[in-house]
Coordinates of C-alpha atoms in Angstrom, one line a residue:
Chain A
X1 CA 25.4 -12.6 10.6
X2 CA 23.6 -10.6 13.0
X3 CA 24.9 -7.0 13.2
X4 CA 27.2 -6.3 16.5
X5 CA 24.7 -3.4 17.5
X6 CA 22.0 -5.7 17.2
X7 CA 23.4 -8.2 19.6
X8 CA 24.0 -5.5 22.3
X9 CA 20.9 -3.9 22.6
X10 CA 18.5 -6.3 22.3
X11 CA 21.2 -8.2 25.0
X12 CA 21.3 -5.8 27.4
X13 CA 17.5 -5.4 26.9
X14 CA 17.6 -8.8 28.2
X15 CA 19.9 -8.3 30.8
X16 CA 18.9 -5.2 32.5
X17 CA 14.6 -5.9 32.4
X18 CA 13.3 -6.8 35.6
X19 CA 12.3 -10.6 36.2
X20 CA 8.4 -10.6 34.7
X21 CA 5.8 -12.0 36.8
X22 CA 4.9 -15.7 36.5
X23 CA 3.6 -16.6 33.9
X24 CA 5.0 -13.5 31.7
X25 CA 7.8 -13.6 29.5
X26 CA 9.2 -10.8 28.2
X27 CA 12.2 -10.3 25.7
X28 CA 14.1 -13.1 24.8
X29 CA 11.3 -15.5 22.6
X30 CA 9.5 -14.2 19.7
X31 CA 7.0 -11.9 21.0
X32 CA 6.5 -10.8 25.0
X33 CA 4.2 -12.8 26.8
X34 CA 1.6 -10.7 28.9
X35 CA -0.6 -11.5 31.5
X36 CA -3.9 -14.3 30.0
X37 CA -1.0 -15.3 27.0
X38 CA -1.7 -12.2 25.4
X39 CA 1.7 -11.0 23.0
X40 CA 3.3 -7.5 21.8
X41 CA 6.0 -7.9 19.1
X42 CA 7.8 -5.7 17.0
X43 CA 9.9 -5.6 14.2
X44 CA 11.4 -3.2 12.0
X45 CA 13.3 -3.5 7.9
X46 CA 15.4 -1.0 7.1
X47 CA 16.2 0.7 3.7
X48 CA 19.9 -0.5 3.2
X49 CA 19.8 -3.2 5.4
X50 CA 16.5 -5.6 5.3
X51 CA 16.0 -4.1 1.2
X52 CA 17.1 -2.1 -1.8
X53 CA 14.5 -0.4 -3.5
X54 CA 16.1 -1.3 -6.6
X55 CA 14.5 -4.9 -6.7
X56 CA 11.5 -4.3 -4.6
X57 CA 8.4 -2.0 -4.2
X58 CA 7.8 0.1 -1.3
X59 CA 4.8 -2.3 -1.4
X60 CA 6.6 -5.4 -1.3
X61 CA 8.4 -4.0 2.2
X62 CA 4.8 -2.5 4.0
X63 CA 3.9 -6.2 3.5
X64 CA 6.8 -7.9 4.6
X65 CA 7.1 -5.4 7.9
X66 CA 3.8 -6.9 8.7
X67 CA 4.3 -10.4 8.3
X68 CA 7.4 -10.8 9.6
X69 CA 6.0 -9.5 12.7
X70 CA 3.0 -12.0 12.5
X71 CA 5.4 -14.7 12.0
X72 CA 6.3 -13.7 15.1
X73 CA 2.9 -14.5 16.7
X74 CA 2.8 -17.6 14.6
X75 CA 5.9 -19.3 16.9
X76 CA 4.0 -18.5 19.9
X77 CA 0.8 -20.4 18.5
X78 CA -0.7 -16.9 18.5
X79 CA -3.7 -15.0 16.3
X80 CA -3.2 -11.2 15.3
X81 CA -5.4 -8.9 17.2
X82 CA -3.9 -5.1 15.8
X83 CA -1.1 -3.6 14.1
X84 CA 0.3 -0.3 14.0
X85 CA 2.9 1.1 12.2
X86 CA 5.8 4.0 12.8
X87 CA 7.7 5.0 9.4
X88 CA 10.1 7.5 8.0
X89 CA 9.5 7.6 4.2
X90 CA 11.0 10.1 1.7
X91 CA 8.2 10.8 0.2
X92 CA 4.8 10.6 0.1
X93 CA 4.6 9.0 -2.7
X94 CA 6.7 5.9 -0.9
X95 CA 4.2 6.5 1.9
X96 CA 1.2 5.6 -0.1
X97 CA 2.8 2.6 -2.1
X98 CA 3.9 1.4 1.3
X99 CA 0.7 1.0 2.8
X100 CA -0.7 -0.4 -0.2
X101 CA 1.5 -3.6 0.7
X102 CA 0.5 -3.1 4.4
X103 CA -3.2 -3.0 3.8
X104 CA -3.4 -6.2 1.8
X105 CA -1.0 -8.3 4.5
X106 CA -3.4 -6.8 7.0
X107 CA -6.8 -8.4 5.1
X108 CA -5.0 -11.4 4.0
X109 CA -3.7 -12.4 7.6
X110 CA -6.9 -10.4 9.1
X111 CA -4.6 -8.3 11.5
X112 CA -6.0 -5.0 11.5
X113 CA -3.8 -1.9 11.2
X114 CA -5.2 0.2 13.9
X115 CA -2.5 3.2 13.8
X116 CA 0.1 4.9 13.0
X117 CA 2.7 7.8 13.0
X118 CA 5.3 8.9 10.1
X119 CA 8.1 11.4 9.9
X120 CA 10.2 12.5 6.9
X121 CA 13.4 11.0 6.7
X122 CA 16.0 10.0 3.8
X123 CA 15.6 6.5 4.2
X124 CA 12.7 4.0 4.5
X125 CA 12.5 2.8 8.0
X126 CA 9.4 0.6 8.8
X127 CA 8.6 0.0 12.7
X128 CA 5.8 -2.8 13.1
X129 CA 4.2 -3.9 16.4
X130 CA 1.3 -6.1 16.8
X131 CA -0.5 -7.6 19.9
X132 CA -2.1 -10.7 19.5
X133 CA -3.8 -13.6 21.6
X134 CA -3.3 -17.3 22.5
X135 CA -5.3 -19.3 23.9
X136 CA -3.9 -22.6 25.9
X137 CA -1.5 -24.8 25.6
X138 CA 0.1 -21.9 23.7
X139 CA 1.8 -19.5 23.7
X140 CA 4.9 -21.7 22.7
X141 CA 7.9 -20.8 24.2
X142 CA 11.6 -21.6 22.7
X143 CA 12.8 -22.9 26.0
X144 CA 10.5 -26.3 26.3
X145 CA 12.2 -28.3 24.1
X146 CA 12.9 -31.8 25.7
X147 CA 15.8 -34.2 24.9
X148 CA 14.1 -37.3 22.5
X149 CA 11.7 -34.6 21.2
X150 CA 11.3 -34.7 17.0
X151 CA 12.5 -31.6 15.0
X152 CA 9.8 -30.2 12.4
X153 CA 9.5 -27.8 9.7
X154 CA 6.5 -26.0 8.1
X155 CA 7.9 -26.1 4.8
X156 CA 10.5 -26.5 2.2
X157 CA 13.8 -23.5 3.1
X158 CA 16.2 -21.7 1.4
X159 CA 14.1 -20.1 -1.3
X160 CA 14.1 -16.3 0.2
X161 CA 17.6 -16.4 -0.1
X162 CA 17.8 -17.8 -4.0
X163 CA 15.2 -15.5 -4.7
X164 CA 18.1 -12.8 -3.2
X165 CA 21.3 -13.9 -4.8
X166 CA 19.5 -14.2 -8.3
X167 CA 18.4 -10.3 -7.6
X168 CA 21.7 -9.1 -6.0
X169 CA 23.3 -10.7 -9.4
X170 CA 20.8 -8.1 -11.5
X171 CA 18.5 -10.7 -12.6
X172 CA 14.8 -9.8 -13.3
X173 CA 13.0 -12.1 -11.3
X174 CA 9.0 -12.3 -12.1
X175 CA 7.0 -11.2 -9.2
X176 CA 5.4 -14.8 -8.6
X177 CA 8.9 -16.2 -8.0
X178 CA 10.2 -13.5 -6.1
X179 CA 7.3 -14.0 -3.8
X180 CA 9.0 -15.9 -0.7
X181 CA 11.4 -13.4 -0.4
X182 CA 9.3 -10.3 -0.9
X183 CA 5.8 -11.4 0.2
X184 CA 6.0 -14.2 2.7
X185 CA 3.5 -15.6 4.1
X186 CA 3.2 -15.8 8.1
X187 CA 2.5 -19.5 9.6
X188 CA -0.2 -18.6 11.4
X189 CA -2.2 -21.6 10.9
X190 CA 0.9 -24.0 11.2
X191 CA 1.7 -22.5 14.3
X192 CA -1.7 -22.7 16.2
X193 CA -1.7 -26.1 15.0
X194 CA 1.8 -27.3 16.7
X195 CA 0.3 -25.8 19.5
X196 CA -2.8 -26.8 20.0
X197 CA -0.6 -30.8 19.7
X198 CA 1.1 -29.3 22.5
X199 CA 4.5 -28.8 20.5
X200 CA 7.3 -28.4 23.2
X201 CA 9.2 -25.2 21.7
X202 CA 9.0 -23.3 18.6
X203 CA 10.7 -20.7 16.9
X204 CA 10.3 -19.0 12.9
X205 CA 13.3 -19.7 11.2
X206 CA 13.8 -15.9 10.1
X207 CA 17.7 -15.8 10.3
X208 CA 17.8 -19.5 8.9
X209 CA 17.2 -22.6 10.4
X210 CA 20.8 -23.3 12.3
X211 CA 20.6 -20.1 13.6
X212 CA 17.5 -20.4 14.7
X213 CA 17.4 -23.9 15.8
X214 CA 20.8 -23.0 17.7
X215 CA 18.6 -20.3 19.8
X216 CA 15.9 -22.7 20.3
X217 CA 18.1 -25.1 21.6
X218 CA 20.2 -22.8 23.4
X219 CA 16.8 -21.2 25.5
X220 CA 16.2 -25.3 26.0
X221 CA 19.4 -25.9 27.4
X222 CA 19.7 -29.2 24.8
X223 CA 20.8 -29.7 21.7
X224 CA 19.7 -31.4 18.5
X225 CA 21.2 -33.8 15.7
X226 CA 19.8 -33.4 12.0
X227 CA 19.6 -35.2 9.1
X228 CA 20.8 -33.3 5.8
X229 CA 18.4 -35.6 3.8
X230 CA 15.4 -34.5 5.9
X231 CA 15.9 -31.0 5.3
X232 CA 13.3 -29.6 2.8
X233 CA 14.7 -27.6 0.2
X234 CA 13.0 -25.2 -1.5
X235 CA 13.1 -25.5 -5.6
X236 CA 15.9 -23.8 -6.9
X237 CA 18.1 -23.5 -3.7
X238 CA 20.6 -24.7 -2.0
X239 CA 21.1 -27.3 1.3
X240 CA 22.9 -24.0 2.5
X241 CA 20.6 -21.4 1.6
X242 CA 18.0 -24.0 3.3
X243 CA 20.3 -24.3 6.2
X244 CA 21.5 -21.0 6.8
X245 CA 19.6 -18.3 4.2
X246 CA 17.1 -17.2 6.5
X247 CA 13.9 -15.0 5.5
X248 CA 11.8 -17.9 4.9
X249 CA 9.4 -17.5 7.7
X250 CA 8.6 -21.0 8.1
X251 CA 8.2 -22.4 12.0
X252 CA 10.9 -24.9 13.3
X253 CA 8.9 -26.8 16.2
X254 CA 9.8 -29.7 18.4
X255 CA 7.7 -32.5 20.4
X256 CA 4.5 -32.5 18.5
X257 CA 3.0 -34.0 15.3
X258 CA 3.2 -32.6 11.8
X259 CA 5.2 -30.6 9.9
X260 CA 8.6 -32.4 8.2
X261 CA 10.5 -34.2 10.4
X262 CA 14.6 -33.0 9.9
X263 CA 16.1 -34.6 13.2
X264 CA 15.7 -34.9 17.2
X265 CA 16.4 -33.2 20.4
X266 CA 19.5 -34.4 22.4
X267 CA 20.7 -33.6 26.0
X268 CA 24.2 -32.5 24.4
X269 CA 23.9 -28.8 23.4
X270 CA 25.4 -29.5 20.4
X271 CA 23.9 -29.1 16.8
X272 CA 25.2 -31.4 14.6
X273 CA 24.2 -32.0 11.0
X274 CA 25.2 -35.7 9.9
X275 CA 26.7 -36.0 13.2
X276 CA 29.3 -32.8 12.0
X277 CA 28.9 -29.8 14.0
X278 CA 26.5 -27.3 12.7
X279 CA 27.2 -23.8 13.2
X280 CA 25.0 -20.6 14.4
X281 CA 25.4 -18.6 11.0
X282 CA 22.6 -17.6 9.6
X283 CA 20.7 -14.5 7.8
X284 CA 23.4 -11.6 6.1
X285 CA 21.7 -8.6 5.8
X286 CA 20.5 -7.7 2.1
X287 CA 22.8 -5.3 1.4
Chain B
X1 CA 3.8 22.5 11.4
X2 CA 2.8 19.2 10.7
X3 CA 5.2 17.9 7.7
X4 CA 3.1 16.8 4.6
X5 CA 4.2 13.2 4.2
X6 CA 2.9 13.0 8.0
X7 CA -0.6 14.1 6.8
X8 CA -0.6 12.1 4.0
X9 CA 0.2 8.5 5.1
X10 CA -1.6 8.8 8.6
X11 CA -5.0 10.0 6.7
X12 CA -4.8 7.6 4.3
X13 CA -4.4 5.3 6.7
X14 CA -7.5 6.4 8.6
X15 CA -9.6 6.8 5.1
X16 CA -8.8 3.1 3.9
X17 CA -9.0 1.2 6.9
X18 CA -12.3 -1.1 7.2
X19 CA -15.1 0.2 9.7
X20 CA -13.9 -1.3 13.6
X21 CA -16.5 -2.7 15.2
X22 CA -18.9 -1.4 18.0
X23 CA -16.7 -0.4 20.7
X24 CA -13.2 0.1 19.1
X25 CA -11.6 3.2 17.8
X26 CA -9.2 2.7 15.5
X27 CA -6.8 5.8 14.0
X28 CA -7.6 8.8 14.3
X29 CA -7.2 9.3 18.3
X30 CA -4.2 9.0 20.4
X31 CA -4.1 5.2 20.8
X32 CA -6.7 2.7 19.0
X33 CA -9.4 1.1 21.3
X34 CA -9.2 -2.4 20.9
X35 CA -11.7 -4.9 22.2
X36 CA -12.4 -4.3 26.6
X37 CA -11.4 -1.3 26.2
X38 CA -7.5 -2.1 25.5
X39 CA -5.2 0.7 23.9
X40 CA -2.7 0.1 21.3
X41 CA -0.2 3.2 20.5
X42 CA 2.7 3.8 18.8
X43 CA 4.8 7.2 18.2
X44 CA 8.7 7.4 16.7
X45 CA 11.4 9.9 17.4
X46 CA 13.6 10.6 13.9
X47 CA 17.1 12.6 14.9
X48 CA 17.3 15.6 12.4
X49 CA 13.4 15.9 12.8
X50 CA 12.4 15.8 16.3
X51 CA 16.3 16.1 18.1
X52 CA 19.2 16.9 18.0
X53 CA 21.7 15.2 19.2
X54 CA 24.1 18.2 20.0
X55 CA 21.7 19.8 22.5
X56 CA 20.4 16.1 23.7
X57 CA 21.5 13.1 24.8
X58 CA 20.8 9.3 23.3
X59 CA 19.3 8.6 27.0
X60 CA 16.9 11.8 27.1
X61 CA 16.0 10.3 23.5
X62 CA 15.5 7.3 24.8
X63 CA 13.0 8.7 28.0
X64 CA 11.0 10.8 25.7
X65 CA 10.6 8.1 22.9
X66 CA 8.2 5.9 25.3
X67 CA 7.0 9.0 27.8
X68 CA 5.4 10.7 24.2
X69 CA 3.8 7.3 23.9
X70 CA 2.5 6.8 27.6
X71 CA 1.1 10.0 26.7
X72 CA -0.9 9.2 24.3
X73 CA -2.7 6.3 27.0
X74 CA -3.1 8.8 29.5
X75 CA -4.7 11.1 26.8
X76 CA -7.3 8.4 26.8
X77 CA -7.5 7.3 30.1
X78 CA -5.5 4.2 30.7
X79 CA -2.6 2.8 32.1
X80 CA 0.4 1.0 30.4
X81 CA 0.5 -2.5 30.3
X82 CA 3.8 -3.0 28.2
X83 CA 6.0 -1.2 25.4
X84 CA 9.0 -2.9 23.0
X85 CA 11.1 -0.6 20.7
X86 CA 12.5 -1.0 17.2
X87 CA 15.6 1.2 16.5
X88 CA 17.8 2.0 14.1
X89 CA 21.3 2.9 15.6
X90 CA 24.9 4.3 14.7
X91 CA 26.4 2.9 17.0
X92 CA 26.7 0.5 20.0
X93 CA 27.4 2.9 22.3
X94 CA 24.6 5.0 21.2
X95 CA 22.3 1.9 21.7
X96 CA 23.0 1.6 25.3
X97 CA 22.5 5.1 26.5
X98 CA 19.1 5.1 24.4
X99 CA 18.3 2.2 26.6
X100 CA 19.2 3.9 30.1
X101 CA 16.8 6.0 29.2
X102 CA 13.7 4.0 28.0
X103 CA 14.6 2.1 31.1
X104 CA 14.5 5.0 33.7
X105 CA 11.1 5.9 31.7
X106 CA 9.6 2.6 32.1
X107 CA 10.2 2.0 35.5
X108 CA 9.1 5.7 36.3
X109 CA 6.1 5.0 35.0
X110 CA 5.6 1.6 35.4
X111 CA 5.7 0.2 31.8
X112 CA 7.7 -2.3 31.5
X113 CA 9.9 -2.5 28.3
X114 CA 9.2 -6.2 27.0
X115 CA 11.0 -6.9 23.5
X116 CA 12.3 -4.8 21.1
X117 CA 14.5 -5.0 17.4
X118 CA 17.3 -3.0 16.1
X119 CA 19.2 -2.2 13.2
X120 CA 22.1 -0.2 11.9
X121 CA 21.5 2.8 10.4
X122 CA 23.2 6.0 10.0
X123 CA 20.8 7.8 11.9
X124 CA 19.3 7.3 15.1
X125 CA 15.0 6.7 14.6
X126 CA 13.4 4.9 17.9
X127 CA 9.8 4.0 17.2
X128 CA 8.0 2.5 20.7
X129 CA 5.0 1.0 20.6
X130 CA 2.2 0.8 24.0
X131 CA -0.3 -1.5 24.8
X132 CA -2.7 -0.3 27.4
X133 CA -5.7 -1.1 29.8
X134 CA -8.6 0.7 30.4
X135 CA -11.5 0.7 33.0
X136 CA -15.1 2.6 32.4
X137 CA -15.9 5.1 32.0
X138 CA -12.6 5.6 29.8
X139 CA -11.4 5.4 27.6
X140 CA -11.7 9.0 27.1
X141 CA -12.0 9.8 23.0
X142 CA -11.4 12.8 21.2
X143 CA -15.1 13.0 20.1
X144 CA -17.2 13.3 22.6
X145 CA -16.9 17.3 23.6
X146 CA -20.2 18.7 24.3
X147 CA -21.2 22.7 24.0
X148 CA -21.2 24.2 27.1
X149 CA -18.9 21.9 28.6
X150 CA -15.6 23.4 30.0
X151 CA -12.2 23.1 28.3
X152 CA -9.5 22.4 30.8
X153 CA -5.7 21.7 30.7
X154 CA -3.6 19.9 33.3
X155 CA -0.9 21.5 33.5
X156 CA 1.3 25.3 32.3
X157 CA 2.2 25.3 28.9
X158 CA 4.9 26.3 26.8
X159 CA 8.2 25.5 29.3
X160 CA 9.1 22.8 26.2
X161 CA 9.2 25.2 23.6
X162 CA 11.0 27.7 25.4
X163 CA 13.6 25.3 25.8
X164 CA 13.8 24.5 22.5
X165 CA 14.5 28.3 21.3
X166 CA 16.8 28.9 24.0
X167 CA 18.9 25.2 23.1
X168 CA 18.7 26.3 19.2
X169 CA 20.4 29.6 20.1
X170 CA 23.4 27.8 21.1
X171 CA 22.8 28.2 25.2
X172 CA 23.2 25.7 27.3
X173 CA 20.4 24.7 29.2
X174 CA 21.1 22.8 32.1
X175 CA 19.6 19.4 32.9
X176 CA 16.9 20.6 35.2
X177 CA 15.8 23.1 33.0
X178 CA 15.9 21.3 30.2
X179 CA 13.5 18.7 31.6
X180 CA 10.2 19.7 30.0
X181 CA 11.9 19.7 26.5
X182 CA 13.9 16.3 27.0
X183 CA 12.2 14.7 29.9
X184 CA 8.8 15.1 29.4
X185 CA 6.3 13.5 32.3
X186 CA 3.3 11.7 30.7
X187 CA 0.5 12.9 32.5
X188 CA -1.1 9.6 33.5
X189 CA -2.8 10.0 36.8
X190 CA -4.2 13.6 35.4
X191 CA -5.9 11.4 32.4
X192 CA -7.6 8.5 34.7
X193 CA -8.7 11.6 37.1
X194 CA -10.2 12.9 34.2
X195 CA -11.8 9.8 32.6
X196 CA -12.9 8.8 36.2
X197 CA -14.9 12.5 36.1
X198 CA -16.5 11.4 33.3
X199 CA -14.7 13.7 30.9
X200 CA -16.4 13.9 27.7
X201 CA -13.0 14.3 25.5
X202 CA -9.0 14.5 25.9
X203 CA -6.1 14.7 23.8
X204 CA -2.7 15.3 24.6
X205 CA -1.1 18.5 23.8
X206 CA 1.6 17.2 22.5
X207 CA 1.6 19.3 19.0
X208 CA 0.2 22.3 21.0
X209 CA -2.5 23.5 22.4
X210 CA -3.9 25.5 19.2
X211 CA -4.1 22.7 17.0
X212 CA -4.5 19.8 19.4
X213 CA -8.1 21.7 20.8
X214 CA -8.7 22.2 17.3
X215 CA -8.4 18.4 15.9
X216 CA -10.6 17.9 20.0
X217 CA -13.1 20.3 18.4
X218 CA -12.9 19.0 15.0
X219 CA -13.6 15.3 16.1
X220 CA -16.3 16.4 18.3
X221 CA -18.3 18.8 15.8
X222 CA -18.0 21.6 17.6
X223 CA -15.6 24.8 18.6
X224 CA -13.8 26.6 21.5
X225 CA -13.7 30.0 22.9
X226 CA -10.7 30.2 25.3
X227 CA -9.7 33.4 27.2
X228 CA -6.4 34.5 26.9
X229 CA -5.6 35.3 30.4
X230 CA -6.7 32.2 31.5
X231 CA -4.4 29.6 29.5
X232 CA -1.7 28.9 32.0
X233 CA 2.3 29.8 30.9
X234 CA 5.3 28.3 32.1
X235 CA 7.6 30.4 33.4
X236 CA 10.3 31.3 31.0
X237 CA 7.7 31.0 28.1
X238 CA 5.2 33.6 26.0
X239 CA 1.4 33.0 25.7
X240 CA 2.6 31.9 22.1
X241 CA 5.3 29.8 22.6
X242 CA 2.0 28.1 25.5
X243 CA -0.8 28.4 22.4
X244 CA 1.5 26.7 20.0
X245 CA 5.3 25.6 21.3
X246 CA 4.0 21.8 21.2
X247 CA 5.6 19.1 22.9
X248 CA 4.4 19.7 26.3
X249 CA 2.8 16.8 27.3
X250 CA 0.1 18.3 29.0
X251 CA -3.3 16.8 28.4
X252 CA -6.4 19.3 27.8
X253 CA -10.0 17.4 28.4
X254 CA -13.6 19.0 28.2
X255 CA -17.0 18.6 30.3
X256 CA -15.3 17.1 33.8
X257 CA -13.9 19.0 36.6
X258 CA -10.1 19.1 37.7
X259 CA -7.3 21.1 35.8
X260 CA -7.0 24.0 34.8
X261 CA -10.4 26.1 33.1
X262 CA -9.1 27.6 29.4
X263 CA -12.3 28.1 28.0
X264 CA -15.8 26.4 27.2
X265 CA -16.9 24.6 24.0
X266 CA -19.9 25.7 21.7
X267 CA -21.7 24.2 19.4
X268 CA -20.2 27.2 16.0
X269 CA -16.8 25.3 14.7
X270 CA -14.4 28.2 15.2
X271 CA -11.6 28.2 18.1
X272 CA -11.9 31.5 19.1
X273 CA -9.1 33.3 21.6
X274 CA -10.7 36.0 23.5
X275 CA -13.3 36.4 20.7
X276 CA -10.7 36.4 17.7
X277 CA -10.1 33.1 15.7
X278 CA -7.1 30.6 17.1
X279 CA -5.0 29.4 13.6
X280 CA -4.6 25.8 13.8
X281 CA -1.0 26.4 13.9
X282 CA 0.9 23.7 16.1
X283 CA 4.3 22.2 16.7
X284 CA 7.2 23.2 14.0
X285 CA 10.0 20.0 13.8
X286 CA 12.7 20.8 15.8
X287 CA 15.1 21.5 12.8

């Protein structure tokens, strides 16, 4: 469930923003759309809200604040140019730990972190933004999506949120298993890829897949029917965590090739699931 | 005062990122050069650290939160391209006065606001991020001052601070004259005069003009002597509230002409003030 607060600003973002040139889009897809496809996204997890610093490592949330915001890029069909990052941290030692995990997202998913600025503050609060750059037929927006159109996947969903319930229950999880949850990795590749086969709309499935699907479909102005036995579920999850667990960071993508196939586009703005309606729930925060 | 987690984290940052290359700046100024000259920034607002929010409102929050970062462009010469903000909020209503504000900002200053990402949290932490354009011979970086070139300022100095005092002594301060504190005015056509006069540094004095000339002088290897008489003060403020009040928003630049003369650099590292050395003392955090 998306937090009321959350739905009002970023709404009336939407609403009250002047009509972008053509060719632009701004608020409303993954990442802004500038002027030669170029993109500005940002993201933020909050201490208490995104994590608990009882089962993760300041660390584990400088990396995720990057990715998740290169995930972003990823479901445009984009490629990182720069990060920066704002933060309020505790303490400095939180500081340093933190962009530990930032530094190694940055090399791995070769995004530069190019600056920065930092307060004091009682909780962690982690601001990413990153630009990046596409080059045609991307950027990919969530609005192309045409009825007949196939419904992919970049991978098997639902294991962020296992990985969650076991450590909300107070179980140890090893680092290696804990990984989709604390350490995902962007689609950066996956996403160029649907793009460069011209993929008709994509979106990351970061507040799980019928949520996000339902926004895809919604910024289409279609719907789409899925097939519970296509779905991939991650090992050790449920078809419910896979459905609506979110934090898995995988692409959801339409009209293209590759990927898993998990339904098709319809005219009727319906999402049904086995032909039952589907609803938009999705990601609870952590805490 | 700059707070010691702020020092920590931004110059470890600087010290372990990889070498940019030829061309781009990355930390260490007020926006990182990217590749043709593009400028990525980013700046956050913490309440309890840099407001309050019973002498301010969420919307004067809002303004300052993306004119400190449109500073920070004109401090190098160039002109916003686009900003998005990620906020943590108490409140809806909260959320949609921040936003009147970032709006009247952005279309003040012709920015538009193009995505952004919330939260709940229990206090109110806006962090805005800036891309940025920039046409030779900016951008304008903090390391190019020259001895014998003139130090100049756009602008008086000190108004913001003198607000501050007068606001923390319980008076109130109405709107107008309030405006330098809470509605600062980035001083963007001032920095593309001064790139276009082929200054040979800038910063904004955004911590003060003490310490902001000093990190100028610092990045440039050399030092300042400024004459006291000749460092413009706002009405209402002392020369020490304009040497080291912070948060004005002016921008001081060396080696061009335009603005205001202060002073003139030389090649011995001290910043002297009518011969006596100038503390690197800067901003304090509001509370």
């Amino acid at each position: 469930v998306v937090v009321r607060g959350e739905l009002a600003f970023i709404q009336r973002l939407i609403e009250r923003l002047p009509q972008p040139p053509p060719g632009q889009t701004w608020a409303g897809d993954d990442a802004a759309v500038l002027v030669e496809g170029r993109l500005l996204a940002t993201d933020l997890l909050a201490e208490g809200i995104h994590f608990d610093l009882d089962w993760c490592e300041p660390a584990d949330v400088g990396w995720k604040a990057l990715a998740v915001n290169l995930s972003d890029l990823a479901a445009m069909g984009g490629t990182p140019e720069a990060a920066v990052v704002a933060v309020t941290v505790p303490d400095e030692g939180v500081a340093d730990d933190l962009l530990d995990g930032l530094l190694e997202c940055a090399e791995r998913h070769r995004c530069p972190l190019v600056g920065g600025d930092t307060s004091s503050g009682d909780e962690l609060v982690v601001a990413v933004s990153v630009s990046g750059t596409t080059k045609p037929p991307a950027p990919v927006l969530r609005s192309g999506a045409l009825p007949g159109d196939t419904v992919f996947v970049t991978g098997p969903l639902g294991a962020a949120a296992a990985v969650l319930a076991r450590l909300q229950a107070g179980e140890a999880v090893p680092p290696d298993e804990a990984r989709p949850l604390l350490r995902p990795e962007p689609r950066l590749e996956e996403g160029r890829a649907a793009a460069d086969e011209e993929a008709s709309a994509m979106i990351d499935v970061s507040d799980g897949l019928a949520l996000d699907l339902h926004r895809l479909c919604q910024a289409s102005g279609v719907g789409a029917r899925l097939e519970a036995s296509a779905v991939p579920v991650a090992p050790g999850a449920t078809l419910e965590q896979a459905l609506g667990g979110g934090e898995d960071y995988e692409l959801c993508f339409t009209g293209a090739t590759g990927g898993i196939r998990i339904g098709e586009i319809v005219s009727s703005p319906e999402v049904l699931l086995d032909g039952e309606p589907l609803p938009p729930t999705g990601w609870e925060h952590a805490l």
